[in-house]
Amino acid sequence: QGQLVESGGGSVQAGGSLRLSCAVSGLTYSRYYMGWFRQPPGKKREGVAGIATRGMSTYYTDSVKGRFTISRDNAKNVLYLQMNSLKPEDTAMYYCAAAPSWYGGSWSDENAYVNWGQGTQVIVSS
């Protein structure tokens, strides 16, 4: 059973940056498709970014394109989310998740992800 542990969240002013990390253990990390999701207060969870197994293909929701960068280190079993130019609307609990496959569907389909972390809180103040 895989374990995913997020870190790097915190409070930052608008325009600032944070880098989230997700340490993965208990599964063959390099074989898994990875995603970052977030759940703003009072709203449903949404996909933020996805990355294929080798890191060659990345995907983003429109609201973070050009500001966020997803990456992975398969040697260290770590997933990253670099977040720049943060906005108050980026405030949310951020989760990393692992999928054995996207099954030809969207990277943001939560049903594909079988392992989830507990989340790390990001607060962006104006």
JSON list of C-alpha atoms in Angstrom, two decimals:
[
{"chain": "A", "resi": 1, "resn": "GLN", "atom": "CA", "xyz": [0.00, 0.00, 0.00]},
{"chain": "A", "resi": 2, "resn": "GLY", "atom": "CA", "xyz": [1.53, 3.27, -1.07]},
{"chain": "A", "resi": 3, "resn": "GLN", "atom": "CA", "xyz": [2.04, 6.19, 1.22]},
{"chain": "A", "resi": 4, "resn": "LEU", "atom": "CA", "xyz": [2.11, 9.80, 0.05]},
{"chain": "A", "resi": 5, "resn": "VAL", "atom": "CA", "xyz": [3.18, 12.63, 2.34]},
{"chain": "A", "resi": 6, "resn": "GLU", "atom": "CA", "xyz": [2.88, 16.26, 1.27]},
{"chain": "A", "resi": 7, "resn": "SER", "atom": "CA", "xyz": [4.93, 19.12, 2.66]},
{"chain": "A", "resi": 8, "resn": "GLY", "atom": "CA", "xyz": [5.79, 22.71, 1.85]},
{"chain": "A", "resi": 9, "resn": "GLY", "atom": "CA", "xyz": [2.47, 24.41, 2.42]},
{"chain": "A", "resi": 10, "resn": "GLY", "atom": "CA", "xyz": [2.11, 27.59, 4.41]},
{"chain": "A", "resi": 11, "resn": "SER", "atom": "CA", "xyz": [0.95, 31.19, 4.38]},
{"chain": "A", "resi": 12, "resn": "VAL", "atom": "CA", "xyz": [2.22, 33.63, 1.79]},
{"chain": "A", "resi": 13, "resn": "GLN", "atom": "CA", "xyz": [1.25, 37.00, 0.41]},
{"chain": "A", "resi": 14, "resn": "ALA", "atom": "CA", "xyz": [-0.16, 37.38, -3.07]},
{"chain": "A", "resi": 15, "resn": "GLY", "atom": "CA", "xyz": [2.59, 37.33, -5.65]},
{"chain": "A", "resi": 16, "resn": "GLY", "atom": "CA", "xyz": [4.74, 35.03, -3.56]},
{"chain": "A", "resi": 17, "resn": "SER", "atom": "CA", "xyz": [5.94, 31.50, -4.21]},
{"chain": "A", "resi": 18, "resn": "LEU", "atom": "CA", "xyz": [5.82, 28.11, -2.55]},
{"chain": "A", "resi": 19, "resn": "ARG", "atom": "CA", "xyz": [7.12, 24.70, -3.53]},
{"chain": "A", "resi": 20, "resn": "LEU", "atom": "CA", "xyz": [5.13, 21.69, -2.47]},
{"chain": "A", "resi": 21, "resn": "SER", "atom": "CA", "xyz": [6.71, 18.26, -2.20]},
{"chain": "A", "resi": 22, "resn": "CYS", "atom": "CA", "xyz": [5.15, 14.83, -2.06]},
{"chain": "A", "resi": 23, "resn": "ALA", "atom": "CA", "xyz": [7.28, 11.97, -0.77]},
{"chain": "A", "resi": 24, "resn": "VAL", "atom": "CA", "xyz": [6.11, 8.59, -2.04]},
{"chain": "A", "resi": 25, "resn": "SER", "atom": "CA", "xyz": [6.84, 5.19, -0.55]},
{"chain": "A", "resi": 26, "resn": "GLY", "atom": "CA", "xyz": [5.45, 1.67, -0.76]},
{"chain": "A", "resi": 27, "resn": "LEU", "atom": "CA", "xyz": [4.89, 1.59, -4.51]},
{"chain": "A", "resi": 28, "resn": "THR", "atom": "CA", "xyz": [6.96, 1.60, -7.68]},
{"chain": "A", "resi": 29, "resn": "TYR", "atom": "CA", "xyz": [6.85, 5.35, -8.04]},
{"chain": "A", "resi": 30, "resn": "SER", "atom": "CA", "xyz": [8.33, 5.51, -11.55]},
{"chain": "A", "resi": 31, "resn": "ARG", "atom": "CA", "xyz": [5.41, 3.47, -12.89]},
{"chain": "A", "resi": 32, "resn": "TYR", "atom": "CA", "xyz": [2.72, 5.78, -11.52]},
{"chain": "A", "resi": 33, "resn": "TYR", "atom": "CA", "xyz": [1.09, 8.80, -13.07]},
{"chain": "A", "resi": 34, "resn": "MET", "atom": "CA", "xyz": [0.95, 11.58, -10.53]},
{"chain": "A", "resi": 35, "resn": "GLY", "atom": "CA", "xyz": [-1.32, 14.51, -9.89]},
{"chain": "A", "resi": 36, "resn": "TRP", "atom": "CA", "xyz": [-1.80, 17.51, -7.66]},
{"chain": "A", "resi": 37, "resn": "PHE", "atom": "CA", "xyz": [-5.32, 18.36, -6.60]},
{"chain": "A", "resi": 38, "resn": "ARG", "atom": "CA", "xyz": [-6.69, 21.10, -4.38]},
{"chain": "A", "resi": 39, "resn": "GLN", "atom": "CA", "xyz": [-9.82, 21.81, -2.41]},
{"chain": "A", "resi": 40, "resn": "PRO", "atom": "CA", "xyz": [-10.60, 25.45, -1.66]},
{"chain": "A", "resi": 41, "resn": "PRO", "atom": "CA", "xyz": [-12.68, 26.21, 1.44]},
{"chain": "A", "resi": 42, "resn": "GLY", "atom": "CA", "xyz": [-16.30, 25.28, 0.82]},
{"chain": "A", "resi": 43, "resn": "LYS", "atom": "CA", "xyz": [-15.67, 24.01, -2.69]},
{"chain": "A", "resi": 44, "resn": "LYS", "atom": "CA", "xyz": [-15.16, 20.67, -4.35]},
{"chain": "A", "resi": 45, "resn": "ARG", "atom": "CA", "xyz": [-11.73, 19.25, -5.04]},
{"chain": "A", "resi": 46, "resn": "GLU", "atom": "CA", "xyz": [-10.21, 20.01, -8.45]},
{"chain": "A", "resi": 47, "resn": "GLY", "atom": "CA", "xyz": [-7.23, 18.90, -10.45]},
{"chain": "A", "resi": 48, "resn": "VAL", "atom": "CA", "xyz": [-4.31, 21.32, -10.54]},
{"chain": "A", "resi": 49, "resn": "ALA", "atom": "CA", "xyz": [-1.61, 19.48, -12.51]},
{"chain": "A", "resi": 50, "resn": "GLY", "atom": "CA", "xyz": [-0.71, 16.03, -13.74]},
{"chain": "A", "resi": 51, "resn": "ILE", "atom": "CA", "xyz": [2.52, 14.40, -14.86]},
{"chain": "A", "resi": 52, "resn": "ALA", "atom": "CA", "xyz": [3.16, 11.17, -16.71]},
{"chain": "A", "resi": 53, "resn": "THR", "atom": "CA", "xyz": [5.50, 8.47, -15.49]},
{"chain": "A", "resi": 54, "resn": "ARG", "atom": "CA", "xyz": [8.72, 9.78, -17.00]},
{"chain": "A", "resi": 55, "resn": "GLY", "atom": "CA", "xyz": [7.87, 13.42, -16.50]},
{"chain": "A", "resi": 56, "resn": "MET", "atom": "CA", "xyz": [7.87, 14.15, -20.22]},
{"chain": "A", "resi": 57, "resn": "SER", "atom": "CA", "xyz": [4.17, 15.02, -20.35]},
{"chain": "A", "resi": 58, "resn": "THR", "atom": "CA", "xyz": [2.62, 17.55, -18.01]},
{"chain": "A", "resi": 59, "resn": "TYR", "atom": "CA", "xyz": [-0.87, 19.00, -17.81]},
{"chain": "A", "resi": 60, "resn": "TYR", "atom": "CA", "xyz": [-2.40, 21.95, -15.98]},
{"chain": "A", "resi": 61, "resn": "THR", "atom": "CA", "xyz": [-5.76, 23.38, -15.24]},
{"chain": "A", "resi": 62, "resn": "ASP", "atom": "CA", "xyz": [-6.21, 26.69, -17.02]},
{"chain": "A", "resi": 63, "resn": "SER", "atom": "CA", "xyz": [-6.13, 28.85, -13.91]},
{"chain": "A", "resi": 64, "resn": "VAL", "atom": "CA", "xyz": [-2.55, 27.87, -13.03]},
{"chain": "A", "resi": 65, "resn": "LYS", "atom": "CA", "xyz": [-0.94, 27.66, -16.46]},
{"chain": "A", "resi": 66, "resn": "GLY", "atom": "CA", "xyz": [2.19, 29.79, -16.62]},
{"chain": "A", "resi": 67, "resn": "ARG", "atom": "CA", "xyz": [2.36, 30.06, -12.82]},
{"chain": "A", "resi": 68, "resn": "PHE", "atom": "CA", "xyz": [2.66, 26.49, -11.55]},
{"chain": "A", "resi": 69, "resn": "THR", "atom": "CA", "xyz": [5.11, 23.79, -12.59]},
{"chain": "A", "resi": 70, "resn": "ILE", "atom": "CA", "xyz": [4.76, 20.11, -11.78]},
{"chain": "A", "resi": 71, "resn": "SER", "atom": "CA", "xyz": [7.85, 17.92, -11.80]},
{"chain": "A", "resi": 72, "resn": "ARG", "atom": "CA", "xyz": [9.05, 14.62, -10.43]},
{"chain": "A", "resi": 73, "resn": "ASP", "atom": "CA", "xyz": [12.29, 12.99, -9.35]},
{"chain": "A", "resi": 74, "resn": "ASN", "atom": "CA", "xyz": [11.98, 9.27, -9.96]},
{"chain": "A", "resi": 75, "resn": "ALA", "atom": "CA", "xyz": [15.33, 8.58, -8.31]},
{"chain": "A", "resi": 76, "resn": "LYS", "atom": "CA", "xyz": [14.15, 10.17, -5.07]},
{"chain": "A", "resi": 77, "resn": "ASN", "atom": "CA", "xyz": [10.47, 9.16, -5.28]},
{"chain": "A", "resi": 78, "resn": "VAL", "atom": "CA", "xyz": [9.35, 12.76, -4.91]},
{"chain": "A", "resi": 79, "resn": "LEU", "atom": "CA", "xyz": [6.74, 14.85, -6.70]},
{"chain": "A", "resi": 80, "resn": "TYR", "atom": "CA", "xyz": [6.92, 18.65, -6.74]},
{"chain": "A", "resi": 81, "resn": "LEU", "atom": "CA", "xyz": [4.65, 21.57, -7.43]},
{"chain": "A", "resi": 82, "resn": "GLN", "atom": "CA", "xyz": [6.38, 24.91, -7.86]},
{"chain": "A", "resi": 83, "resn": "MET", "atom": "CA", "xyz": [3.82, 27.68, -7.38]},
{"chain": "A", "resi": 84, "resn": "ASN", "atom": "CA", "xyz": [4.70, 31.21, -8.43]},
{"chain": "A", "resi": 85, "resn": "SER", "atom": "CA", "xyz": [2.69, 34.42, -8.62]},
{"chain": "A", "resi": 86, "resn": "LEU", "atom": "CA", "xyz": [0.27, 33.04, -6.07]},
{"chain": "A", "resi": 87, "resn": "LYS", "atom": "CA", "xyz": [-3.20, 34.55, -5.85]},
{"chain": "A", "resi": 88, "resn": "PRO", "atom": "CA", "xyz": [-5.73, 34.51, -3.00]},
{"chain": "A", "resi": 89, "resn": "GLU", "atom": "CA", "xyz": [-7.88, 32.16, -5.10]},
{"chain": "A", "resi": 90, "resn": "ASP", "atom": "CA", "xyz": [-5.07, 29.58, -4.87]},
{"chain": "A", "resi": 91, "resn": "THR", "atom": "CA", "xyz": [-5.88, 29.19, -1.18]},
{"chain": "A", "resi": 92, "resn": "ALA", "atom": "CA", "xyz": [-6.76, 25.53, -0.64]},
{"chain": "A", "resi": 93, "resn": "MET", "atom": "CA", "xyz": [-5.73, 22.22, 0.80]},
{"chain": "A", "resi": 94, "resn": "TYR", "atom": "CA", "xyz": [-3.38, 20.64, -1.72]},
{"chain": "A", "resi": 95, "resn": "TYR", "atom": "CA", "xyz": [-3.18, 16.88, -2.23]},
{"chain": "A", "resi": 96, "resn": "CYS", "atom": "CA", "xyz": [-0.89, 14.67, -4.25]},
{"chain": "A", "resi": 97, "resn": "ALA", "atom": "CA", "xyz": [-2.20, 11.46, -5.72]},
{"chain": "A", "resi": 98, "resn": "ALA", "atom": "CA", "xyz": [-0.90, 8.43, -7.64]},
{"chain": "A", "resi": 99, "resn": "ALA", "atom": "CA", "xyz": [-2.59, 6.59, -10.50]},
{"chain": "A", "resi": 100, "resn": "PRO", "atom": "CA", "xyz": [-1.40, 3.32, -12.10]},
{"chain": "A", "resi": 101, "resn": "SER", "atom": "CA", "xyz": [-2.83, 4.66, -15.34]},
{"chain": "A", "resi": 102, "resn": "TRP", "atom": "CA", "xyz": [-5.01, 7.46, -16.65]},
{"chain": "A", "resi": 103, "resn": "TYR", "atom": "CA", "xyz": [-6.78, 4.78, -18.68]},
{"chain": "A", "resi": 104, "resn": "GLY", "atom": "CA", "xyz": [-6.95, 6.99, -21.74]},
{"chain": "A", "resi": 105, "resn": "GLY", "atom": "CA", "xyz": [-9.00, 9.55, -19.87]},
{"chain": "A", "resi": 106, "resn": "SER", "atom": "CA", "xyz": [-8.27, 12.91, -18.34]},
{"chain": "A", "resi": 107, "resn": "TRP", "atom": "CA", "xyz": [-5.36, 13.38, -15.95]},
{"chain": "A", "resi": 108, "resn": "SER", "atom": "CA", "xyz": [-7.78, 15.19, -13.66]},
{"chain": "A", "resi": 109, "resn": "ASP", "atom": "CA", "xyz": [-10.20, 12.28, -13.28]},
{"chain": "A", "resi": 110, "resn": "GLU", "atom": "CA", "xyz": [-10.01, 11.50, -9.57]},
{"chain": "A", "resi": 111, "resn": "ASN", "atom": "CA", "xyz": [-11.33, 7.98, -10.15]},
{"chain": "A", "resi": 112, "resn": "ALA", "atom": "CA", "xyz": [-8.00, 7.00, -11.72]},
{"chain": "A", "resi": 113, "resn": "TYR", "atom": "CA", "xyz": [-6.02, 7.81, -8.57]},
{"chain": "A", "resi": 114, "resn": "VAL", "atom": "CA", "xyz": [-5.68, 5.02, -6.02]},
{"chain": "A", "resi": 115, "resn": "ASN", "atom": "CA", "xyz": [-3.34, 6.59, -3.48]},
{"chain": "A", "resi": 116, "resn": "TRP", "atom": "CA", "xyz": [-3.78, 10.00, -1.86]},
{"chain": "A", "resi": 117, "resn": "GLY", "atom": "CA", "xyz": [-1.83, 12.04, 0.63]},
{"chain": "A", "resi": 118, "resn": "GLN", "atom": "CA", "xyz": [-3.32, 13.80, 3.65]},
{"chain": "A", "resi": 119, "resn": "GLY", "atom": "CA", "xyz": [-2.84, 17.25, 2.18]},
{"chain": "A", "resi": 120, "resn": "THR", "atom": "CA", "xyz": [-0.91, 20.41, 2.94]},
{"chain": "A", "resi": 121, "resn": "GLN", "atom": "CA", "xyz": [-2.58, 23.77, 3.48]},
{"chain": "A", "resi": 122, "resn": "VAL", "atom": "CA", "xyz": [-1.77, 26.78, 1.30]},
{"chain": "A", "resi": 123, "resn": "ILE", "atom": "CA", "xyz": [-3.06, 30.21, 2.33]},
{"chain": "A", "resi": 124, "resn": "VAL", "atom": "CA", "xyz": [-2.52, 33.21, 0.09]},
{"chain": "A", "resi": 125, "resn": "SER", "atom": "CA", "xyz": [-3.37, 36.61, 1.54]},
{"chain": "A", "resi": 126, "resn": "SER", "atom": "CA", "xyz": [-4.02, 39.74, -0.46]}
]
